[in-house]
PDB file of C-alpha atoms in Angstrom:
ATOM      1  CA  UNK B 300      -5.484  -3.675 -18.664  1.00 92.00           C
ATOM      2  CA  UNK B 301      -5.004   0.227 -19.086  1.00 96.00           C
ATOM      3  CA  UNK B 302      -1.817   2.056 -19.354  1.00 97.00           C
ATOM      4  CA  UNK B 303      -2.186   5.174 -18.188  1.00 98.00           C
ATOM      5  CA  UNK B 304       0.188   8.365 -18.305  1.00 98.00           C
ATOM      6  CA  UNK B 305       0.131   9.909 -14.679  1.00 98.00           C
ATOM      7  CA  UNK B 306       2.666  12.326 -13.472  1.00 97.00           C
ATOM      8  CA  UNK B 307       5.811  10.554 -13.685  1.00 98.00           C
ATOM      9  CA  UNK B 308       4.688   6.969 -14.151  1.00 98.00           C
ATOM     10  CA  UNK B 309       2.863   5.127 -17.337  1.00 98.00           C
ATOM     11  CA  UNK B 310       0.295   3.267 -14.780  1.00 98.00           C
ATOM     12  CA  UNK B 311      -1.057  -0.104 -15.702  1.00 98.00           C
ATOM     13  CA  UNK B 312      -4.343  -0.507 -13.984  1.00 98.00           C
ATOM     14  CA  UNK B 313      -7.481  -2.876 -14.424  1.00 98.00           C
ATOM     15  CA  UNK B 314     -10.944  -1.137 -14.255  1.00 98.00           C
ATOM     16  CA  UNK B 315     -14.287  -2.715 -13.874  1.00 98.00           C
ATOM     17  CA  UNK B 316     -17.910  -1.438 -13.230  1.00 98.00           C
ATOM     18  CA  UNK B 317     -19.482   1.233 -15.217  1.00 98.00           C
ATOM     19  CA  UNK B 318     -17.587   3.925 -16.483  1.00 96.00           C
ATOM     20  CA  UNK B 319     -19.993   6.654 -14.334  1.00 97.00           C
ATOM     21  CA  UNK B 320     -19.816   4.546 -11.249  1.00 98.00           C
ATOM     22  CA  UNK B 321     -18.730   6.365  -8.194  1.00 98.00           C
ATOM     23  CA  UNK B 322     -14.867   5.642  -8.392  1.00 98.00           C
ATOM     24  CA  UNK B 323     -12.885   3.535  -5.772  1.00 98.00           C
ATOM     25  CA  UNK B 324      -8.977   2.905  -6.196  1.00 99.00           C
ATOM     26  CA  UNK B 325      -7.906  -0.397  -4.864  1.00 99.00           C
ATOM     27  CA  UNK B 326      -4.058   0.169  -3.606  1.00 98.00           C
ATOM     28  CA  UNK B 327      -1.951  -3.149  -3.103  1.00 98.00           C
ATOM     29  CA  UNK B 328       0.810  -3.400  -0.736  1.00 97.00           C
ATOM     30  CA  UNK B 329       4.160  -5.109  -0.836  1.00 98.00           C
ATOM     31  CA  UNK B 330       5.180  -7.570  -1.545  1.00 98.00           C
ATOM     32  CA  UNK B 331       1.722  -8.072  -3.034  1.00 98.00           C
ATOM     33  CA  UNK B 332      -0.578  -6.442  -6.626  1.00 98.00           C
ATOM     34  CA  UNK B 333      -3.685  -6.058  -7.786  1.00 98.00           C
ATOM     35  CA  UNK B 334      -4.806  -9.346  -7.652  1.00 98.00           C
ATOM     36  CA  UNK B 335      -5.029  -9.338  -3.613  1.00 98.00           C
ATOM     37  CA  UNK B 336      -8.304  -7.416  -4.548  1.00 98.00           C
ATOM     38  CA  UNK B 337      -9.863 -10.332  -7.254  1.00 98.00           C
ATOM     39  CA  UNK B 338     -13.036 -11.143  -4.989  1.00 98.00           C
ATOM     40  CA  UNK B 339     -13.318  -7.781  -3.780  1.00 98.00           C
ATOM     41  CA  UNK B 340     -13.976  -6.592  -7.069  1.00 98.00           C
ATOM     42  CA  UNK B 341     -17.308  -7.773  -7.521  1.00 98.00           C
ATOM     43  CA  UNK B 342     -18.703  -7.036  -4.427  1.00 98.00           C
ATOM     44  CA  UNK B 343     -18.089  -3.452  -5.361  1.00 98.00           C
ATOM     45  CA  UNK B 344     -19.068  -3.251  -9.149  1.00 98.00           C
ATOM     46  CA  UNK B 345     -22.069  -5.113  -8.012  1.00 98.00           C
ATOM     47  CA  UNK B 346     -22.959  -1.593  -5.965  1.00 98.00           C
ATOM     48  CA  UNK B 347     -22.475   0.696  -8.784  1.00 98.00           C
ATOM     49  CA  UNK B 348     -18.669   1.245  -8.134  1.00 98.00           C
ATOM     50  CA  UNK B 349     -16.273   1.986 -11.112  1.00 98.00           C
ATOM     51  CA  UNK B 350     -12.914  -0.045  -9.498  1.00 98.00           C
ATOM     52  CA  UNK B 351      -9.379   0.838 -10.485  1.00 98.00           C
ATOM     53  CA  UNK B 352      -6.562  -1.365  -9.171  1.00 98.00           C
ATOM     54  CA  UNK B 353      -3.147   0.245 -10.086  1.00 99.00           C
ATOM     55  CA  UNK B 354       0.238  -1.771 -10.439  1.00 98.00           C
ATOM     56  CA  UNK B 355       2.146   0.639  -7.976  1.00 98.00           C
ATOM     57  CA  UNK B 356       5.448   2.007  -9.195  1.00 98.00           C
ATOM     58  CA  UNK B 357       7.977  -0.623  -9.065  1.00 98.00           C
ATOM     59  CA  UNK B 358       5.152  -3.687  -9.633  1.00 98.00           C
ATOM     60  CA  UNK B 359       4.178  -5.619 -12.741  1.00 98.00           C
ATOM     61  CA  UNK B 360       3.748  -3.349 -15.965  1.00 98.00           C
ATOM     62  CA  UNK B 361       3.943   0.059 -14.050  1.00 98.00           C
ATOM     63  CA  UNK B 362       6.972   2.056 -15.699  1.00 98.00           C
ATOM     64  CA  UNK B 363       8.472   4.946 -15.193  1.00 98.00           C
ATOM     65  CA  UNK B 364       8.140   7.632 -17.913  1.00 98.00           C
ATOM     66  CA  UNK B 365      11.704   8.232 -17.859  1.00 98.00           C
ATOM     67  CA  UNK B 366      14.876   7.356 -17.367  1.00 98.00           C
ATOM     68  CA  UNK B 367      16.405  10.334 -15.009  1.00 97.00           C
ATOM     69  CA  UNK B 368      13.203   9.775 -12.727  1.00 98.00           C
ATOM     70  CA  UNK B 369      14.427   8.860  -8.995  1.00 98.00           C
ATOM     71  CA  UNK B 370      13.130   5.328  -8.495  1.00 98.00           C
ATOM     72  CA  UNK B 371      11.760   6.794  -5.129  1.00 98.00           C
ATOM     73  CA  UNK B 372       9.533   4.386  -2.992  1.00 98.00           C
ATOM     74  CA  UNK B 373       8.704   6.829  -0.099  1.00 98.00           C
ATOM     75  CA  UNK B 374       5.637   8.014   1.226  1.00 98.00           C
ATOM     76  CA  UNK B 375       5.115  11.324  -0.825  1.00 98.00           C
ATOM     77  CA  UNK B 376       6.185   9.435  -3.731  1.00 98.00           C
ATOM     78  CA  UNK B 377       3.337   6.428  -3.306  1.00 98.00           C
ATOM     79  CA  UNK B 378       0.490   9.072  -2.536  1.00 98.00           C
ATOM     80  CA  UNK B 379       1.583  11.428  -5.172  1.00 98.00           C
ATOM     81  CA  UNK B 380       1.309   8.613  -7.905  1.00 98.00           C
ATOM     82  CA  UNK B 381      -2.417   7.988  -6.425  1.00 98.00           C
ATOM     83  CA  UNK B 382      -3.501  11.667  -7.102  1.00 98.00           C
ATOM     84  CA  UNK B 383      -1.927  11.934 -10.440  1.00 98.00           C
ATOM     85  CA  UNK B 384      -3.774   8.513 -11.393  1.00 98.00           C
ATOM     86  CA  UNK B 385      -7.341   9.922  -9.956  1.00 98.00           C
ATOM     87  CA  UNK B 386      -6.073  13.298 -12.027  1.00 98.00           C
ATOM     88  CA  UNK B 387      -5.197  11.311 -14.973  1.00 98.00           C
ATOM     89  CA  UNK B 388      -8.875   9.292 -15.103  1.00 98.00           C
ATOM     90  CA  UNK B 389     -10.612  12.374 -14.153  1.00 98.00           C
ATOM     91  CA  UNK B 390     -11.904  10.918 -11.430  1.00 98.00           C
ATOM     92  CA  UNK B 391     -14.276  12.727  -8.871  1.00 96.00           C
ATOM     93  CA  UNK B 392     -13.130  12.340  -5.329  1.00 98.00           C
ATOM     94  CA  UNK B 393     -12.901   8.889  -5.177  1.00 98.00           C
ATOM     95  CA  UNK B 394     -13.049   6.634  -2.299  1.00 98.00           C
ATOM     96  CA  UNK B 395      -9.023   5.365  -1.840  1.00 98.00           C
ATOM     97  CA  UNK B 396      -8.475   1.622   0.397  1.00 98.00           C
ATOM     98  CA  UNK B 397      -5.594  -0.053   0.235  1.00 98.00           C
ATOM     99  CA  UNK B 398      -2.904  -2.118   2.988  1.00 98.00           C
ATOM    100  CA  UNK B 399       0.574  -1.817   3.679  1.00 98.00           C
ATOM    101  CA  UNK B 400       2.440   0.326   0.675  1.00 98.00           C
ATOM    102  CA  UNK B 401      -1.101   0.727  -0.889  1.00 98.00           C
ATOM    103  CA  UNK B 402      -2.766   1.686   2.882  1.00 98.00           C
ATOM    104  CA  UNK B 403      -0.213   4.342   2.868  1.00 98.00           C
ATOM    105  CA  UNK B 404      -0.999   5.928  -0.420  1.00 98.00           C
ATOM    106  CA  UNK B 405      -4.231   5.662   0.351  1.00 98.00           C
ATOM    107  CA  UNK B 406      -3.649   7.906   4.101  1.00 98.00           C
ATOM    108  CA  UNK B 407      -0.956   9.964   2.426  1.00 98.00           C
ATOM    109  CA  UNK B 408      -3.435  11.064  -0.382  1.00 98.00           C
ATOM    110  CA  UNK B 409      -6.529  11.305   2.163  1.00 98.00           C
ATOM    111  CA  UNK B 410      -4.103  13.622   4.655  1.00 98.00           C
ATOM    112  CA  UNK B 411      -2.681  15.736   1.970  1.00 98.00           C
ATOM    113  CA  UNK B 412      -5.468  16.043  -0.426  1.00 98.00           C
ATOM    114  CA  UNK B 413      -8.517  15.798   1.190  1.00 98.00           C
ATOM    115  CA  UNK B 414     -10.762  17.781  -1.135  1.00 97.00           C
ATOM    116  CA  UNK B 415      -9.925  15.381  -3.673  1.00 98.00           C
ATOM    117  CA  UNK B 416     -10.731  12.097  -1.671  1.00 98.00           C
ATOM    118  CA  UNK B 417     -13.978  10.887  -0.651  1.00 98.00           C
ATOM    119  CA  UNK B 418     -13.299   8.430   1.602  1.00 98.00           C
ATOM    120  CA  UNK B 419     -10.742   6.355   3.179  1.00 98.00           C
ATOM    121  CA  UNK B 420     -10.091   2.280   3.790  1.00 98.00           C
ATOM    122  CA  UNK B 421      -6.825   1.224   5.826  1.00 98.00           C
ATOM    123  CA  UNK B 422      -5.372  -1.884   7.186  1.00 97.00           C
ATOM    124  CA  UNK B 423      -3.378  -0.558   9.964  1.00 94.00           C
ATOM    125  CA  UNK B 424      -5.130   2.834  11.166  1.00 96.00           C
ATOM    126  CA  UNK B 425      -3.024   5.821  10.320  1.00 98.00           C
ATOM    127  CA  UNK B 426      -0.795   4.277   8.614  1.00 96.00           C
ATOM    128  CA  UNK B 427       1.575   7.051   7.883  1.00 97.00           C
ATOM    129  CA  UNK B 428       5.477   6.898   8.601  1.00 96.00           C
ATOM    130  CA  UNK B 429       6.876   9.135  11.513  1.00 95.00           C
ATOM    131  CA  UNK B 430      10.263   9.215   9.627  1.00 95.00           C
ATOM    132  CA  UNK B 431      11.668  10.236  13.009  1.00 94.00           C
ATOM    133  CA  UNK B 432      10.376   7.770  15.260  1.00 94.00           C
ATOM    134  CA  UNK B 433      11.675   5.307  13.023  1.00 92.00           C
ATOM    135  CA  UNK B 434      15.219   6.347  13.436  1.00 93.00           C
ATOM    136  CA  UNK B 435      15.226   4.841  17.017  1.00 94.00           C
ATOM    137  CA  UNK B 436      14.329   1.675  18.195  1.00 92.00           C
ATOM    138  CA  UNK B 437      11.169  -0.463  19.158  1.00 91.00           C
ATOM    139  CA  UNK B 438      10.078  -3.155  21.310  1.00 90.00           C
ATOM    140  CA  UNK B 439      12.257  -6.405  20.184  1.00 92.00           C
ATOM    141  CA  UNK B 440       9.157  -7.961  19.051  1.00 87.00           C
ATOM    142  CA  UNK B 441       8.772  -5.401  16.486  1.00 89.00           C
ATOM    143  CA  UNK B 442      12.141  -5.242  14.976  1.00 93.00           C
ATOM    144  CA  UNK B 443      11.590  -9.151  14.964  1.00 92.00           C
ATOM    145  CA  UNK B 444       8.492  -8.715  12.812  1.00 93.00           C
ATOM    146  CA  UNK B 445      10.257  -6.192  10.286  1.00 95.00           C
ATOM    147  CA  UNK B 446      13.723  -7.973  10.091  1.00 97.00           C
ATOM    148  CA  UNK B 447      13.115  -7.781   5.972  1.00 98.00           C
ATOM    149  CA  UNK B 448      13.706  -3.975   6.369  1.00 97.00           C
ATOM    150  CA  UNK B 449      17.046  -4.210   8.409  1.00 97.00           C
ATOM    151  CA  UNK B 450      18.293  -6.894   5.856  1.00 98.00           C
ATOM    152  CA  UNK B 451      17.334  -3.905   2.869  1.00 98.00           C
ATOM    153  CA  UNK B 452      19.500  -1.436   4.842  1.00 98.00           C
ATOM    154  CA  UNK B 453      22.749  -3.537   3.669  1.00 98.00           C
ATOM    155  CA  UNK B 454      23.857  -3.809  -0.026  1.00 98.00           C
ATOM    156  CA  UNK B 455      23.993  -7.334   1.077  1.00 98.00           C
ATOM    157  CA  UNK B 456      19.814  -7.336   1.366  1.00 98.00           C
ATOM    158  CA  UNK B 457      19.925  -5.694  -2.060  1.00 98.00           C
ATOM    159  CA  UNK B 458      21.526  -8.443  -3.670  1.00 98.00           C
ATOM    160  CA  UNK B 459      19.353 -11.184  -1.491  1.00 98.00           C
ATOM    161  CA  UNK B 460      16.391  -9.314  -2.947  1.00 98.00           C
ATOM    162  CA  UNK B 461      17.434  -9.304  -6.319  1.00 98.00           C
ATOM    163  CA  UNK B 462      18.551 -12.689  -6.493  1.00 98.00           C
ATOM    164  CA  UNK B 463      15.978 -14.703  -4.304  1.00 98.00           C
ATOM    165  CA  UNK B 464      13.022 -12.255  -4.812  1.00 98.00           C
ATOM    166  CA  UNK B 465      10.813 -14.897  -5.051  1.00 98.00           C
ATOM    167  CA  UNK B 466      11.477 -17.175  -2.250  1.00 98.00           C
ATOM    168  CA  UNK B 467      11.760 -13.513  -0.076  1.00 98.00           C
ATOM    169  CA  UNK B 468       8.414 -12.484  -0.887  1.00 98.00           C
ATOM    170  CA  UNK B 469       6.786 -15.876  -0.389  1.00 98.00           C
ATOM    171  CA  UNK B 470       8.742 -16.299   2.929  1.00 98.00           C
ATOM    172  CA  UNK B 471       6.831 -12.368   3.490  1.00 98.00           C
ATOM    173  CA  UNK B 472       3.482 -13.874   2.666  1.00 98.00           C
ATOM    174  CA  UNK B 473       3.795 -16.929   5.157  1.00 98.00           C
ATOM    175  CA  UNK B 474       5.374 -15.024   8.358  1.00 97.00           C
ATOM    176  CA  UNK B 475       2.415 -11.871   7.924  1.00 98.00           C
ATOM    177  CA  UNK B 476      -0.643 -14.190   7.447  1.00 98.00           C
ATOM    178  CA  UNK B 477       0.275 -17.323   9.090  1.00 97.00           C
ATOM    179  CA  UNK B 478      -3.766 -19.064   8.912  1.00 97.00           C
ATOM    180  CA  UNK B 479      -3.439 -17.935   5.238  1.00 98.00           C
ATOM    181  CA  UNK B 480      -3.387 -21.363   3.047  1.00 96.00           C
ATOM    182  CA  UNK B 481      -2.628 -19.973  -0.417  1.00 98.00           C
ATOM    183  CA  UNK B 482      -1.425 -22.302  -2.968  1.00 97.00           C
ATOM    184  CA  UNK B 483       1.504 -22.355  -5.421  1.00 97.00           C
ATOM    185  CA  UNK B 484      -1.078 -21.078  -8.049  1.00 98.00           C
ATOM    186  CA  UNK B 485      -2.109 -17.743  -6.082  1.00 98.00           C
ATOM    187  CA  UNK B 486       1.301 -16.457  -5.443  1.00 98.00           C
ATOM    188  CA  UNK B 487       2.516 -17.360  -8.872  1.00 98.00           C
ATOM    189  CA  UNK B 488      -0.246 -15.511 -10.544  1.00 98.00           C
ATOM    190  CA  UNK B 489       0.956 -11.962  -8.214  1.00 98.00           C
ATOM    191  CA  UNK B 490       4.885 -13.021  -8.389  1.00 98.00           C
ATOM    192  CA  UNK B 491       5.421 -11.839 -12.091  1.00 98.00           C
ATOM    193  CA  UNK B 492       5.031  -8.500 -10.587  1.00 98.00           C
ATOM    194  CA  UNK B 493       8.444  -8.299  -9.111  1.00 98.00           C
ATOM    195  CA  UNK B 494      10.578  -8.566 -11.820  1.00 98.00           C
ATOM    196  CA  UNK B 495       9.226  -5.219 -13.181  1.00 98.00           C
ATOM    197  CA  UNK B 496      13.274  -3.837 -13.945  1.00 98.00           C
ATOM    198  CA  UNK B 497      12.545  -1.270 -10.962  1.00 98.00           C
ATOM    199  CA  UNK B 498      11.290  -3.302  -8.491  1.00 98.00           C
ATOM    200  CA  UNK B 499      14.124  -3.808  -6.561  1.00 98.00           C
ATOM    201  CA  UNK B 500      15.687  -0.146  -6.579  1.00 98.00           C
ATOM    202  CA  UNK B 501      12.385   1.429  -5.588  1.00 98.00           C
ATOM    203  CA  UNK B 502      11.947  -1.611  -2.859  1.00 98.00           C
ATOM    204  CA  UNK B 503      15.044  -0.500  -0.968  1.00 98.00           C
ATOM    205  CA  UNK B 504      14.781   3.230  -1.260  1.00 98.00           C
ATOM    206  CA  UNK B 505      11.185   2.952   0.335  1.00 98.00           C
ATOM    207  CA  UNK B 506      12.399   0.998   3.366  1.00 98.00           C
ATOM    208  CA  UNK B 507      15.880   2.802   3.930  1.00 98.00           C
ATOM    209  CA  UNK B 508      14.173   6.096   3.474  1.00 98.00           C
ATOM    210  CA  UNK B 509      11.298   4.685   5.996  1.00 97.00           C
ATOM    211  CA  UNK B 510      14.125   4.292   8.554  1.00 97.00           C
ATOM    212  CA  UNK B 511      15.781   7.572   7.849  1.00 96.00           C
ATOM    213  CA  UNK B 512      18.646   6.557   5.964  1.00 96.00           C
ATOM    214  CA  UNK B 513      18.600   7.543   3.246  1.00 97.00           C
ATOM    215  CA  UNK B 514      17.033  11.119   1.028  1.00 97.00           C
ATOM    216  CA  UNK B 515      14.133  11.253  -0.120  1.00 97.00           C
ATOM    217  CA  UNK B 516      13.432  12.541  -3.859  1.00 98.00           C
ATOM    218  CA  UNK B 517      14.074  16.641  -3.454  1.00 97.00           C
ATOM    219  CA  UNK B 518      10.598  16.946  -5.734  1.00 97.00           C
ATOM    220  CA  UNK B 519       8.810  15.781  -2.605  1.00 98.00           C
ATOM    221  CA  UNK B 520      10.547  17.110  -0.328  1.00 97.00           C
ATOM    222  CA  UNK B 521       7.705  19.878   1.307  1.00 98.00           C
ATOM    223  CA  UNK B 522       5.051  16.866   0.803  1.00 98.00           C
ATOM    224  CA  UNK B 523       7.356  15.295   3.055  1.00 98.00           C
ATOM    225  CA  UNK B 524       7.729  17.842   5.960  1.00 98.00           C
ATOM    226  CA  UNK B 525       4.048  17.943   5.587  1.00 98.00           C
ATOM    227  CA  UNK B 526       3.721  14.537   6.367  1.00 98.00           C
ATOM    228  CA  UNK B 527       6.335  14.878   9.101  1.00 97.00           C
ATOM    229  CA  UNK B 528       3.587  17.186  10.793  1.00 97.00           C
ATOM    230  CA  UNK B 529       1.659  14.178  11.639  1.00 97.00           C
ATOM    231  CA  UNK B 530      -1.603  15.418   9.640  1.00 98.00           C
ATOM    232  CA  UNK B 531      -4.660  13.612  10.818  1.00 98.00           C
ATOM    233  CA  UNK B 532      -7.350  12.589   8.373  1.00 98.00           C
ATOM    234  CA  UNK B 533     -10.363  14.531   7.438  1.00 98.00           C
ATOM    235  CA  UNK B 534     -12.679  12.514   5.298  1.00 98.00           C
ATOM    236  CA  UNK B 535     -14.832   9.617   6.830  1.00 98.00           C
ATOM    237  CA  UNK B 536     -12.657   6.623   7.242  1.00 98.00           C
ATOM    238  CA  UNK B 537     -12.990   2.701   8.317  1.00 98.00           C
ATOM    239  CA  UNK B 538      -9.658   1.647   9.477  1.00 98.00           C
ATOM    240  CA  UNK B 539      -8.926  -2.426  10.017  1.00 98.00           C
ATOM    241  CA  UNK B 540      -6.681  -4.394  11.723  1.00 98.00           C
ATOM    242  CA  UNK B 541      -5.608  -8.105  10.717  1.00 98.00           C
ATOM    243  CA  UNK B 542      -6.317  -9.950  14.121  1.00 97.00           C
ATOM    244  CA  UNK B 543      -3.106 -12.319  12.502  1.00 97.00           C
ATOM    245  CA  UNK B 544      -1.062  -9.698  11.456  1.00 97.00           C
ATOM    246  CA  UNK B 545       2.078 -10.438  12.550  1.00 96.00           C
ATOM    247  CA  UNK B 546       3.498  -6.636  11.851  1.00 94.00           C
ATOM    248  CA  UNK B 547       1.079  -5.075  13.888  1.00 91.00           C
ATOM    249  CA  UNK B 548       1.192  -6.829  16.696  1.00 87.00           C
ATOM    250  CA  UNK B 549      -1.674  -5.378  19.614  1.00 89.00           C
ATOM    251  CA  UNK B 550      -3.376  -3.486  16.190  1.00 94.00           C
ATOM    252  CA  UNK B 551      -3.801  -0.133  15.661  1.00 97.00           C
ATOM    253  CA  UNK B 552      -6.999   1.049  17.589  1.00 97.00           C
ATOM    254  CA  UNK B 553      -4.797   3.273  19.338  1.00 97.00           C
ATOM    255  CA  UNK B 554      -4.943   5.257  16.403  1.00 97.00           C
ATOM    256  CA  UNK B 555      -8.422   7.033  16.286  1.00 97.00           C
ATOM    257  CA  UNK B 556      -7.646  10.530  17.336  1.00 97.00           C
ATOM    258  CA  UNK B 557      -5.996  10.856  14.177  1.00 98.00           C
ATOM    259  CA  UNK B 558      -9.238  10.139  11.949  1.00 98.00           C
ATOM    260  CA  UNK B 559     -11.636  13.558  12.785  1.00 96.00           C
ATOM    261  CA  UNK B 560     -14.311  13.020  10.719  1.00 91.00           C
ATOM    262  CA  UNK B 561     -16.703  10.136  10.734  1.00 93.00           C
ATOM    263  CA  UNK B 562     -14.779   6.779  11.259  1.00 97.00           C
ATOM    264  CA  UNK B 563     -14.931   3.345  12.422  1.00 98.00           C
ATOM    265  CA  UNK B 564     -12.740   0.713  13.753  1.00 98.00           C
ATOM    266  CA  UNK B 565     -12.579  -3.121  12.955  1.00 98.00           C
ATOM    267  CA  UNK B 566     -10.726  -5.708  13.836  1.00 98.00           C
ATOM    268  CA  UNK B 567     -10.721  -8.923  11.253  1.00 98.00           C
ATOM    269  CA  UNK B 568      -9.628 -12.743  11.412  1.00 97.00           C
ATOM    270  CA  UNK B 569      -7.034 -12.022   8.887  1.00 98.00           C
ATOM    271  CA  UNK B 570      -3.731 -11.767   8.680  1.00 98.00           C
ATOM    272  CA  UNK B 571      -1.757  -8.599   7.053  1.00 98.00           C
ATOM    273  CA  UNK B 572      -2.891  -9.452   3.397  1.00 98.00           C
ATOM    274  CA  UNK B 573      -6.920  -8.539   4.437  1.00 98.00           C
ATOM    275  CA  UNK B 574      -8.278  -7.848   1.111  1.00 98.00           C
ATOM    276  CA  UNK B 575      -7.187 -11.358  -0.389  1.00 98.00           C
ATOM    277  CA  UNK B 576      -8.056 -13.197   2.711  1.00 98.00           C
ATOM    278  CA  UNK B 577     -11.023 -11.405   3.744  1.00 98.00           C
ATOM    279  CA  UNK B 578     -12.124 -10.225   1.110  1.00 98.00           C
ATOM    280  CA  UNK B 579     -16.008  -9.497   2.257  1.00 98.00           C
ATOM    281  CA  UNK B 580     -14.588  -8.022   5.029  1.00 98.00           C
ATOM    282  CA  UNK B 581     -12.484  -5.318   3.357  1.00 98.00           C
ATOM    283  CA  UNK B 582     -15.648  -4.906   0.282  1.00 98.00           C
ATOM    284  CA  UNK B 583     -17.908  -4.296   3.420  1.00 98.00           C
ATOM    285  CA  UNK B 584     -15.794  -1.464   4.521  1.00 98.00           C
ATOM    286  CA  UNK B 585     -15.413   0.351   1.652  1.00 98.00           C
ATOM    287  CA  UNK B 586     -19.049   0.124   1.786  1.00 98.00           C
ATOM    288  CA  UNK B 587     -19.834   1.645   4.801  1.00 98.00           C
ATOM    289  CA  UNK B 588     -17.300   4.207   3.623  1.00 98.00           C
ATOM    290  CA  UNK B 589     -19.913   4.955   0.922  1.00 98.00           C
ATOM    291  CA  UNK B 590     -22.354   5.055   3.236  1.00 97.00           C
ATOM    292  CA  UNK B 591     -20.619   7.832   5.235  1.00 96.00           C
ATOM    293  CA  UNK B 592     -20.540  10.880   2.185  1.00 85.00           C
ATOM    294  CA  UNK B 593     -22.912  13.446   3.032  1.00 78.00           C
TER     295      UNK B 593
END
């Protein structure tokens, strides 16, 4: 494992593959880390990729560089730590995949800074949050599917997450991937991650700042109103959908006009954690991502 100084995070990443492989970042999602991606891994390396899976801010040895930091977890915030990571490794426009928090980074970085991303790879199309639509209501199957984020609206969700983070995050795992049979050994070895000291503060910032209450840190405050401008995505992009996923219920093809450049559509027998369930699947596609550079 690497710790890496990036912006305003030390990053603690594992890297495999060469050291002058073409570069792909691996982005996990919550409540997940960077062992979702384990048999993705060598599928990659085995093409000549150099593979970085960060610990996203908030997750297993990831730390924040200092104490008077916000302990943001919105969007500007997740995509920001991406670039300054690639920045950090000197990384040439790497290829960026990831699902849920780490799908998007991965679309946040790609919209915002797309002469410094190669390619894209996202469970759940464009998978960037209309802060505004948020505010009001969906369908009732929806806000069944995300009751975790109502609870983490309440003080009383904070202290349920805090104390029970565990049983909360396996609970996630089950309801999201329901053909998913992972043992007690699998989501052991990824549960250490959430009792990094800010896991829980950056947690409920990202989903009450997701649902529009409550401010975003003022250092990303443009990247924000960027993102509220509903960018689309300019680099060559495969985009996935979990055919299980119970939080995207009727998937995301609806979301091509957003990708303008060369992408593809798939739809997988997975459930929301893709990479760890399929994990040939989600290899394959950042693949054919490669494939795409001019």
């Amino acid at each position: 494992m690497d710790l890496v100084d990036a912006g305003v995070l030390a990053v603690a990443c594992l890297q495999d593959g060469p050291p002058d492989g073409w570069p792909v970042v691996l982005s996990h999602g919550f409540p997940y880390d960077v062992h979702a991606y384990d048999q993705v891994v060598p599928a990659l390396t085995a093409e000549g990729a150099r593979v970085i899976r960060p610990y996203l801010r908030g997750f297993g040895p990831t730390r924040f560089r200092s104490a008077a930091t916000m302990r943001s977890g919105q969007q500007a915030a997740l995509g920001s730590d991406l670039i300054a990571l690639a920045d950090a490794l000197r990384l040439d426009r790497p290829i960026v995949a990831g699902y849920d928090w780490g799908g998007l980074a991965s679309c946040v970085a790609a919209a915002l800074w797309p002469e410094r991303v190669a390619g894209l790879v996202s469970l759940a199309g464009y998978d960037i949050i209309d802060i505004e639509r948020q505010r009001h209501a969906f369908d009732p199957s929806v806000e069944h599917a995300v009751w975790y984020q109502h609870l983490f609206q309440t003080e009383r969700g904070r202290e349920g997450l805090a104390a029970h983070r565990r049983e909360l995050c396996r609970m996630l795992w089950r309801q999201w991937s329901p053909r998913w049979a992972f043992d007690d050994e699998t989501f052991a070895r990824t549960a250490g991650s959430f009792d990094n000291p800010d896991f829980v503060d950056v947690v409920i910032h990202a989903y009450r700042h997701a649902l529009g209450e409550a401010a975003g840190d003022p250092a990303h405050q443009d990247l924000e109103a960027r993102l509220a401008a509903r960018p689309p995505i300019t680099v060559p992009a495969v985009t996935l959908d979990g055919l299980t996923d119970t939080l995207k219920p009727g998937g995301t093809a609806d979301h091509a006009p957003m990708f303008v450049s060369g992408h593809e559509h798939r739809v997988i027998e997975a459930g929301h954690n893709l990479p760890q369930e399929a994990p040939a699947a989600f290899a394959d596609a950042v693949l054919t991502v490669r494939s795409m550079q001019p």
